[in-house]
XYZ file of C-alpha atoms in Angstrom:
623
model
C 105.106 65.950 109.593
C 102.762 65.731 106.739
C 105.668 64.786 104.385
C 106.606 61.996 106.319
C 102.983 60.788 106.676
C 102.497 60.676 103.104
C 105.761 58.652 102.540
C 104.560 56.169 105.165
C 101.307 55.933 103.338
C 102.890 55.257 100.108
C 105.211 52.523 101.864
C 102.227 50.709 103.182
C 100.314 50.849 99.803
C 103.372 49.506 98.060
C 103.676 46.779 100.766
C 99.979 45.987 100.172
C 100.288 45.697 96.604
C 103.385 43.465 96.721
C 101.744 41.252 99.136
C 98.465 40.819 97.133
C 100.529 40.123 93.913
C 102.792 37.404 95.519
C 100.026 36.033 97.758
C 97.723 35.674 94.726
C 100.391 33.926 92.725
C 101.037 31.508 95.291
C 97.466 30.687 95.896
C 96.862 30.193 92.169
C 99.626 27.762 92.114
C 98.160 25.841 95.021
C 95.146 25.542 92.954
C 93.062 28.138 94.939
C 92.532 30.299 91.806
C 89.149 31.733 93.240
C 90.879 32.934 96.536
C 93.862 34.366 94.324
C 91.650 36.575 92.504
C 90.102 38.020 95.634
C 93.797 38.607 96.928
C 94.787 40.096 93.769
C 91.593 42.299 93.981
C 92.350 43.315 97.475
C 95.743 44.301 96.672
C 94.832 46.569 93.784
C 91.965 48.538 95.587
C 94.137 50.603 98.106
C 96.599 51.267 95.417
C 93.706 52.435 93.039
C 92.083 54.383 95.832
C 95.218 56.345 96.583
C 95.604 56.755 92.843
C 92.091 58.162 92.313
C 92.459 60.731 95.179
C 95.939 62.209 93.760
C 94.160 62.375 90.269
C 91.292 64.563 91.704
C 93.891 66.569 93.405
C 95.926 67.185 90.430
C 92.689 68.267 88.639
C 92.067 70.727 91.254
C 95.501 72.095 90.473
C 94.769 72.345 86.898
C 97.242 69.422 86.015
C 96.838 66.408 84.005
C 99.197 63.732 84.845
C 100.181 60.196 84.176
C 98.268 58.905 86.955
C 95.210 58.860 84.701
C 96.465 56.076 82.297
C 97.713 54.097 85.492
C 94.280 54.480 87.009
C 92.548 53.434 83.638
C 94.485 50.325 83.071
C 93.798 49.048 86.764
C 90.131 49.975 86.681
C 89.623 48.277 83.422
C 91.551 45.322 84.360
C 89.508 44.868 87.513
C 86.240 45.643 85.459
C 86.999 42.697 83.158
C 88.141 40.175 85.255
C 91.910 40.536 84.640
C 92.940 40.883 88.331
C 96.410 39.415 87.717
C 97.144 41.827 85.228
C 95.798 44.793 87.519
C 98.093 43.487 90.538
C 101.113 43.724 88.297
C 100.239 47.122 87.519
C 99.461 48.257 91.058
C 102.611 46.927 92.181
C 104.774 48.666 89.390
C 102.823 51.712 89.719
C 103.228 52.110 93.556
C 106.721 51.212 93.256
C 107.343 53.995 90.814
C 105.900 56.659 92.938
C 107.360 55.364 96.152
C 111.026 55.566 94.230
C 110.040 59.129 93.192
C 108.893 60.181 96.520
C 112.466 58.583 97.860
C 114.204 60.780 95.226
C 112.719 64.003 96.265
C 113.405 63.337 99.933
C 112.768 66.447 102.462
C 113.566 69.376 100.141
C 113.404 71.685 103.478
C 113.236 71.589 107.244
C 110.457 73.598 109.181
C 111.123 77.257 109.037
C 112.237 77.332 112.855
C 115.188 75.245 112.106
C 116.114 77.495 109.049
C 117.864 80.112 110.951
C 119.629 78.093 113.619
C 121.903 81.032 114.318
C 118.904 83.322 115.382
C 119.211 84.317 119.063
C 116.542 83.256 121.203
C 117.482 85.185 124.233
C 119.093 88.602 125.243
C 120.929 89.862 128.308
C 119.319 93.228 129.398
C 120.644 95.630 132.072
C 117.938 96.099 135.001
C 118.241 97.446 138.165
C 121.917 97.465 138.347
C 122.259 93.748 137.093
C 121.838 91.655 134.249
C 118.923 89.435 133.245
C 118.232 87.023 130.424
C 114.949 87.878 128.623
C 113.329 86.414 125.665
C 113.539 88.386 122.346
C 109.828 89.416 122.380
C 110.024 90.939 125.744
C 112.715 93.681 124.637
C 111.236 97.019 124.210
C 112.945 100.140 122.200
C 114.967 101.771 124.875
C 116.290 98.628 126.706
C 120.109 98.507 127.214
C 121.652 94.945 126.200
C 124.792 93.657 126.716
C 126.435 92.077 123.416
C 129.083 89.546 124.394
C 132.007 88.784 122.321
C 130.880 86.366 119.785
C 127.186 87.008 120.488
C 124.732 87.633 117.432
C 123.052 90.954 117.866
C 119.477 90.158 118.613
C 117.632 93.374 117.685
C 118.484 96.606 115.691
C 119.932 99.311 118.003
C 122.370 101.791 118.644
C 125.767 101.314 120.114
C 125.825 102.475 123.657
C 129.607 101.815 124.503
C 132.574 103.800 123.240
C 133.080 101.425 120.326
C 132.077 98.192 118.838
C 133.614 95.764 116.471
C 131.045 93.930 114.286
C 131.075 91.228 111.771
C 128.257 91.898 109.034
C 129.476 89.611 106.609
C 126.308 87.371 106.745
C 124.106 90.589 106.390
C 125.953 92.931 103.834
C 128.450 90.676 102.213
C 131.525 93.141 103.466
C 133.966 90.446 104.426
C 136.207 92.467 107.064
C 134.755 93.450 110.336
C 133.593 97.076 110.824
C 134.299 99.561 113.733
C 131.176 101.401 115.021
C 131.514 104.449 117.533
C 129.237 105.447 120.082
C 125.541 105.977 118.838
C 125.957 104.208 115.399
C 123.404 101.876 114.493
C 123.970 98.182 114.758
C 122.136 95.672 112.701
C 120.501 92.545 114.111
C 122.008 89.313 112.778
C 125.803 90.770 112.717
C 128.024 89.152 115.078
C 130.333 90.774 117.895
C 133.801 90.350 116.738
C 135.550 92.459 119.367
C 135.045 92.895 123.072
C 131.644 93.148 124.920
C 129.561 96.296 124.379
C 126.193 97.656 125.341
C 123.352 98.238 122.829
C 120.397 100.567 123.158
C 117.466 98.559 121.580
C 115.765 100.861 118.873
C 113.328 98.256 117.316
C 111.105 95.355 118.598
C 112.766 91.985 117.486
C 110.017 91.240 114.978
C 110.603 94.747 113.330
C 114.446 94.184 113.201
C 116.682 93.626 110.216
C 117.251 89.993 110.920
C 113.288 89.112 111.053
C 112.808 91.149 107.941
C 115.146 88.739 106.169
C 113.119 85.753 107.516
C 110.021 87.082 106.229
C 111.646 87.671 102.598
C 112.931 84.238 102.830
C 109.188 82.735 103.600
C 107.642 85.089 101.013
C 109.996 84.032 98.275
C 109.285 80.269 99.091
C 105.645 80.759 99.062
C 105.795 82.782 95.751
C 108.127 80.403 93.698
C 106.585 78.361 91.232
C 106.511 74.494 91.923
C 108.861 72.362 89.890
C 107.322 70.354 87.565
C 108.183 66.570 87.059
C 109.705 65.924 83.594
C 107.423 62.882 83.379
C 104.388 64.923 83.438
C 105.249 67.031 80.490
C 105.094 64.091 78.530
C 101.816 63.009 79.991
C 99.139 64.500 77.982
C 100.301 63.450 74.408
C 100.884 59.648 75.853
C 97.434 59.719 77.491
C 96.084 60.670 74.095
C 97.842 58.058 71.895
C 96.661 55.449 74.666
C 93.041 56.376 74.707
C 93.086 56.457 70.940
C 94.711 52.909 70.365
C 92.486 51.340 73.209
C 89.320 52.923 71.818
C 90.193 51.811 68.324
C 90.734 48.205 69.225
C 87.561 48.254 71.123
C 85.561 50.053 68.002
C 86.919 47.749 65.492
C 86.763 44.311 67.082
C 84.415 44.558 69.682
C 86.518 42.721 72.202
C 86.872 44.939 75.428
C 89.837 42.627 76.494
C 92.000 44.001 73.704
C 91.283 47.491 74.997
C 92.359 46.250 78.285
C 95.413 44.607 77.103
C 96.284 48.040 75.455
C 95.901 49.787 78.678
C 97.955 47.501 80.442
C 100.831 47.941 77.953
C 100.458 51.642 78.213
C 100.887 51.920 82.081
C 103.474 54.467 82.024
C 105.983 52.910 84.090
C 108.822 53.838 81.767
C 107.906 57.261 82.767
C 107.034 56.640 86.230
C 110.454 54.719 86.944
C 112.780 55.681 84.426
C 112.831 59.622 85.337
C 113.213 58.751 89.085
C 115.812 56.220 88.864
C 118.008 58.438 86.541
C 117.459 61.532 88.790
C 118.269 59.471 91.874
C 121.362 58.272 90.480
C 122.238 61.740 89.406
C 121.607 63.016 92.925
C 123.705 60.054 94.232
C 126.653 60.972 91.663
C 126.377 64.792 92.446
C 126.771 64.180 96.305
C 130.119 62.039 95.478
C 131.533 65.277 94.258
C 130.235 67.382 97.218
C 127.050 68.649 95.639
C 123.850 68.017 97.820
C 120.860 68.506 95.614
C 117.604 68.636 97.676
C 115.565 66.249 95.234
C 114.862 65.467 91.732
C 112.802 68.634 90.947
C 115.794 70.922 91.644
C 118.390 68.741 89.744
C 115.876 68.497 86.851
C 115.798 72.308 86.907
C 119.329 72.624 87.533
C 120.136 71.106 84.072
C 118.234 73.639 82.356
C 120.018 77.148 84.025
C 120.416 79.574 81.649
C 121.473 82.640 83.919
C 123.802 82.484 86.882
C 124.010 85.094 89.692
C 126.852 84.794 92.116
C 127.389 86.692 95.403
C 130.632 87.842 96.323
C 131.902 87.406 99.867
C 132.473 83.708 100.557
C 131.560 82.602 96.986
C 133.798 84.243 94.502
C 136.196 85.151 97.129
C 137.221 83.393 100.186
C 135.200 85.335 102.752
C 138.538 85.535 105.213
C 141.199 88.292 105.213
C 144.352 87.502 103.912
C 147.665 89.310 103.496
C 148.218 90.236 99.793
C 151.238 92.444 100.346
C 153.798 93.769 103.148
C 155.004 97.295 102.722
C 158.304 97.985 104.443
C 159.192 101.548 105.548
C 162.673 101.402 107.124
C 164.329 98.479 105.535
C 162.819 95.949 107.809
C 162.315 92.613 105.785
C 158.650 91.775 105.083
C 158.935 88.482 107.225
C 160.311 90.090 110.148
C 157.371 92.597 110.070
C 155.001 89.906 109.996
C 156.653 87.755 112.515
C 156.672 90.581 115.217
C 153.099 91.527 114.328
C 151.992 87.972 114.364
C 153.536 87.446 117.779
C 151.837 90.369 119.346
C 148.629 89.465 117.797
C 148.576 86.230 119.195
C 147.127 87.966 122.381
C 144.010 89.350 120.496
C 140.909 87.473 119.259
C 140.133 90.091 116.643
C 139.656 88.331 113.432
C 142.266 90.474 111.427
C 144.576 89.514 114.207
C 144.031 85.867 113.936
C 144.032 86.005 110.238
C 147.789 87.699 110.525
C 148.833 84.832 113.024
C 147.711 82.205 110.643
C 149.683 83.945 107.677
C 152.654 83.834 109.679
C 152.323 80.117 110.800
C 151.628 79.454 107.239
C 154.921 80.867 106.056
C 156.637 78.776 109.032
C 157.688 81.681 111.185
C 158.299 81.154 114.848
C 156.129 82.952 117.109
C 157.521 84.372 120.611
C 155.301 84.815 123.424
C 154.264 88.582 123.701
C 154.414 90.453 127.208
C 152.844 93.673 128.750
C 150.281 93.341 126.182
C 147.382 96.081 126.169
C 144.491 96.129 123.484
C 142.554 99.000 122.553
C 139.168 97.238 121.223
C 138.682 98.404 117.513
C 142.004 100.149 117.224
C 145.095 98.029 117.806
C 147.526 96.347 120.275
C 150.524 97.299 122.009
C 153.106 95.157 123.692
C 156.749 93.692 123.974
C 157.921 91.025 121.581
C 161.608 89.796 122.235
C 162.276 93.244 124.051
C 160.883 95.604 121.299
C 157.985 97.536 121.805
C 155.428 96.541 118.870
C 152.055 98.312 118.119
C 149.786 96.872 115.518
C 146.583 98.215 114.539
C 144.756 100.944 112.233
C 146.844 103.333 110.584
C 145.875 106.230 112.272
C 146.035 104.797 115.617
C 149.844 103.451 115.030
C 150.648 106.956 113.546
C 149.257 108.586 116.292
C 151.338 106.298 118.891
C 154.672 107.072 117.097
C 154.192 110.543 116.278
C 153.570 110.379 112.506
C 150.532 111.030 110.257
C 148.472 108.502 108.714
C 149.051 109.126 104.974
C 146.816 107.709 101.929
C 147.471 104.471 100.615
C 146.410 102.986 97.398
C 145.324 99.688 99.315
C 142.654 101.750 101.290
C 141.020 102.858 97.813
C 140.927 99.490 96.383
C 138.850 98.209 99.307
C 141.653 96.478 101.145
C 142.585 96.779 105.126
C 145.664 98.456 105.979
C 147.357 97.208 109.173
C 150.038 99.335 110.521
C 153.175 97.785 112.405
C 155.572 100.287 114.441
C 158.585 98.634 116.120
C 160.634 100.818 118.933
C 158.803 103.879 118.114
C 158.955 103.766 114.203
C 156.726 102.835 111.655
C 158.098 99.527 110.164
C 155.409 99.005 107.621
C 152.111 97.935 106.447
C 150.174 94.473 106.136
C 148.047 95.040 103.269
C 144.830 92.475 103.757
C 142.050 91.929 101.403
C 139.600 89.132 100.661
C 141.021 87.665 97.518
C 139.280 86.023 94.799
C 139.254 82.117 94.989
C 141.827 80.435 93.028
C 140.759 78.883 89.668
C 137.559 81.342 89.698
C 138.031 82.493 86.055
C 138.511 78.952 84.605
C 135.415 77.802 86.551
C 133.300 80.781 84.987
C 134.793 79.796 81.669
C 133.735 76.018 82.236
C 130.262 77.161 83.050
C 129.897 79.117 80.000
C 130.964 76.139 77.957
C 128.282 74.231 79.885
C 125.476 76.719 78.387
C 125.269 79.125 80.998
C 124.463 82.278 78.866
C 124.487 84.976 81.548
C 126.637 85.328 84.735
C 126.130 88.226 87.143
C 127.889 89.312 90.424
C 125.329 90.545 92.961
C 126.778 91.952 96.400
C 125.956 94.008 99.199
C 129.619 95.256 99.390
C 130.801 98.554 97.889
C 130.787 99.104 94.040
C 134.677 99.725 94.004
C 135.382 96.580 95.674
C 133.037 94.551 93.569
C 134.600 96.048 90.610
C 138.075 95.136 91.508
C 137.320 91.606 92.537
C 135.308 91.050 89.403
C 137.985 92.544 86.852
C 138.967 90.178 84.095
C 136.335 87.676 84.803
C 134.091 88.497 81.806
C 130.994 89.032 83.871
C 127.602 90.206 82.152
C 127.096 92.617 84.656
C 128.111 93.738 88.537
C 125.195 94.702 90.951
C 126.812 96.182 94.159
C 125.329 97.587 97.360
C 122.280 95.378 97.185
C 119.904 94.703 99.986
C 118.337 91.378 100.376
C 115.099 92.420 98.767
C 117.084 93.881 95.876
C 118.728 90.649 95.405
C 115.317 88.946 95.102
C 114.297 91.454 92.481
C 117.307 90.941 90.486
C 116.656 87.210 90.627
C 113.020 87.848 89.408
C 113.999 90.393 86.787
C 116.652 87.837 85.162
C 113.964 85.211 84.727
C 113.336 86.777 81.363
C 116.597 85.074 79.826
C 115.483 81.637 81.314
C 115.718 79.925 84.834
C 117.785 81.342 87.190
C 120.427 79.931 89.612
C 121.525 81.987 92.282
C 124.893 81.192 94.695
C 125.438 82.572 97.925
C 126.536 81.966 101.533
C 125.274 84.709 103.863
C 122.027 85.531 105.612
C 121.630 88.063 103.325
C 121.644 85.692 100.456
C 118.771 83.501 101.919
C 115.877 85.308 100.257
C 117.443 85.339 96.887
C 118.397 81.706 97.142
C 114.566 80.843 97.889
C 113.219 82.996 95.029
C 115.586 81.330 92.354
C 114.598 78.584 90.235
C 117.666 76.997 91.837
C 119.415 78.300 95.153
C 122.773 76.943 95.969
C 124.248 77.483 99.103
C 128.001 77.278 100.235
C 127.129 74.758 103.053
C 130.666 74.306 104.435
C 130.843 77.861 106.029
C 127.829 79.578 105.052
C 124.874 80.629 107.045
C 122.509 78.141 108.196
C 119.685 80.447 106.616
C 121.255 80.299 103.122
C 121.728 76.200 103.222
C 118.119 75.872 104.473
C 116.613 78.230 101.994
C 118.855 76.607 99.011
C 117.795 73.708 96.631
C 121.753 72.701 96.447
C 124.184 72.912 98.926
C 127.866 72.613 98.202
C 129.122 70.564 101.124
C 132.838 71.564 100.527
C 134.049 75.049 100.480
C 134.707 75.263 96.720
C 132.562 77.131 94.389
C 134.157 75.147 91.667
C 132.078 72.147 92.391
C 129.343 73.980 90.849
C 130.548 73.030 87.293
C 130.420 69.299 87.901
C 127.130 69.631 89.598
C 125.570 71.238 86.643
C 127.021 68.868 84.094
C 126.136 65.656 86.217
C 122.252 67.460 86.187
C 122.160 67.574 82.462
C 123.770 64.236 82.153
C 121.103 62.771 84.258
C 118.194 64.581 82.522
C 119.464 63.603 79.285
C 119.675 59.886 80.376
C 116.252 59.874 81.901
C 114.781 61.451 78.370
C 116.494 58.859 76.612
C 115.004 56.095 78.802
C 111.647 57.743 78.373
C 111.888 58.108 74.721
C 112.900 54.420 74.221
C 110.365 53.113 76.728
C 107.450 55.126 75.057
C 108.372 53.740 71.725
C 108.524 50.070 72.925
C 105.133 50.686 74.977
C 103.515 52.086 71.706
C 104.579 48.868 69.991
C 103.468 46.677 72.689
C 100.139 48.641 72.447
C 99.751 48.266 68.606
C 100.531 44.309 69.185
C 97.926 44.270 71.842
C 95.246 46.001 69.751
C 95.812 43.275 67.046
C 95.115 40.649 69.692
C 98.861 39.190 69.961
C 98.908 40.190 73.651
C 96.475 39.169 76.365
C 96.344 41.621 79.582
C 98.752 39.308 81.390
C 101.144 38.892 78.449
C 101.163 42.773 78.145
C 101.830 43.245 81.853
C 104.858 40.662 81.492
C 105.981 42.678 78.564
C 105.771 45.921 80.163
C 107.974 44.522 82.831
C 110.644 43.773 80.442
C 110.561 47.161 79.177
C 110.854 48.356 82.754
C 113.910 46.229 83.174
C 115.234 47.843 80.179
C 114.725 51.332 80.909
C 115.789 50.902 84.605
C 119.271 49.684 83.532
C 119.467 52.541 80.966
C 118.485 54.991 83.703
C 121.261 53.491 86.147
C 123.996 54.619 83.888
C 123.703 57.884 85.538
C 125.718 56.288 88.343
C 128.759 56.506 86.307
C 128.647 60.063 85.210
C 132.121 61.518 85.337
C 132.356 65.296 84.785
C 134.929 66.298 82.071
C 136.275 69.480 83.974
C 136.508 68.132 87.379
C 138.588 69.910 90.173
C 141.023 67.841 92.443
C 139.913 65.879 95.417
C 136.708 64.519 93.711
C 134.730 63.296 96.817
C 133.054 65.186 99.453
C 134.935 63.769 102.234
C 138.367 64.194 100.815
C 137.904 67.855 100.088
């Protein structure tokens, strides 16, 4: 709300300044110069008052910005009766700050909107029935019902025979895990199987998910604010301006020359060119499916030196896929897949659904199964076209057909093994894994060319799985088995190599995204926590958009710097001319407007930036 009120105030001040300038010119043309002077004065005062307040706030933060030059020029113009020049400066300054505010936008929503997937209520067993209660009323020892698809609201122990949980948002483990009675279930994980009971062991505020929320808040509070590119030029420009204005007054004794110098020196090239170029860059990046939350993150994105990538859902697709089919009795791979998928149509298990999807992708026709019986967490039994088919875990299926589960290399490699038996015989195995995204190696090579010096993999998954996925990618390091706070520590430790970008999609990535200089979230399928904590959101489920995003950010910043250098150079020449008496304050203000137009036109070149290595489907909507 505070941000909205500030934006509204800036809009009102800009409208007053414009009304004062236009109204004064109209009155002056009508021969009412005395009233015109008052109108110009009235239009300048709100802008100058707001400017002085901002200067005091900046000084309180230990910052010296361009606002001082603008305040000096307006104050001097009013003091020496050059109200028209002051009105022109007021319009250009308020227009520039309004544009900059527009460029920044709303970087983040309120924290209570950050985690939209957080459950607010839970279903508790009480006196032989069920009741819905707020999370803050759950006590350790309460027995809760977790329905299929529910998010586990608090940490607890499984109180049913089995539970099947999707923990990818918390640990990065892409495939669901089976928990037996008494096993610990973390809050924030999702029930991917049948309904089960949970015995609460912690209060909601002390649970895993609440701890991640606190980590996000702490990381955002401790994150250094992003400085404006324009302010980094301000001190030197201020010194040059004051020196030329003082010299003009000292050597000529004419204060109007100093006023003219200050008016020409009003830093509109800095105030306007930088936000215009960056706003254009934001628009251009969004065209390619990269939503950057403001000019500050875009500018910082252009200076990134270290990239840290999450694994599941970022480097990998985040969904299990069939990577091979092993046949044991001569049955063809497509036939094994067809029978397994036909039976799995009756199951809501995520692995079963992945098998059905794979079969349909191959164009296989799936008959309707009958006499289906599902053992949650183990497998499915039923009949397909008269055949008895069993699909499930290797041990479960082997036990049903009188065999023994044997060692399989896929298990050691971190893949999931789905056994398929037909008519009492082991027919084969479906090997499923979370594969690397297509084009990942090329994407990383492109990022290297863009100047990213270090690229690391950070995941909560097992070390063997992380090593297998990252093999051949040429990463500078692999960090596996990380908790959310350990990811934050990794981000902070990597800052010694320069600004750090963190890319992730899960709830467990949100604290690290908030702590990084630039956090990037996979917004298409990622958790709300990561999208809200991040500075950049990839609107399409393609990490290869990262390269074009960085390229656009760097090109936008380069254009902004070019505009600033050209604008300052022309302003300095104008200040020298004013110091020698060749420009009056009004002429200086008009000259400054010509410079403004020139630098804005140059800054708008950012709208035409085209990344060199652009993946297919170059629009956010078409990907």
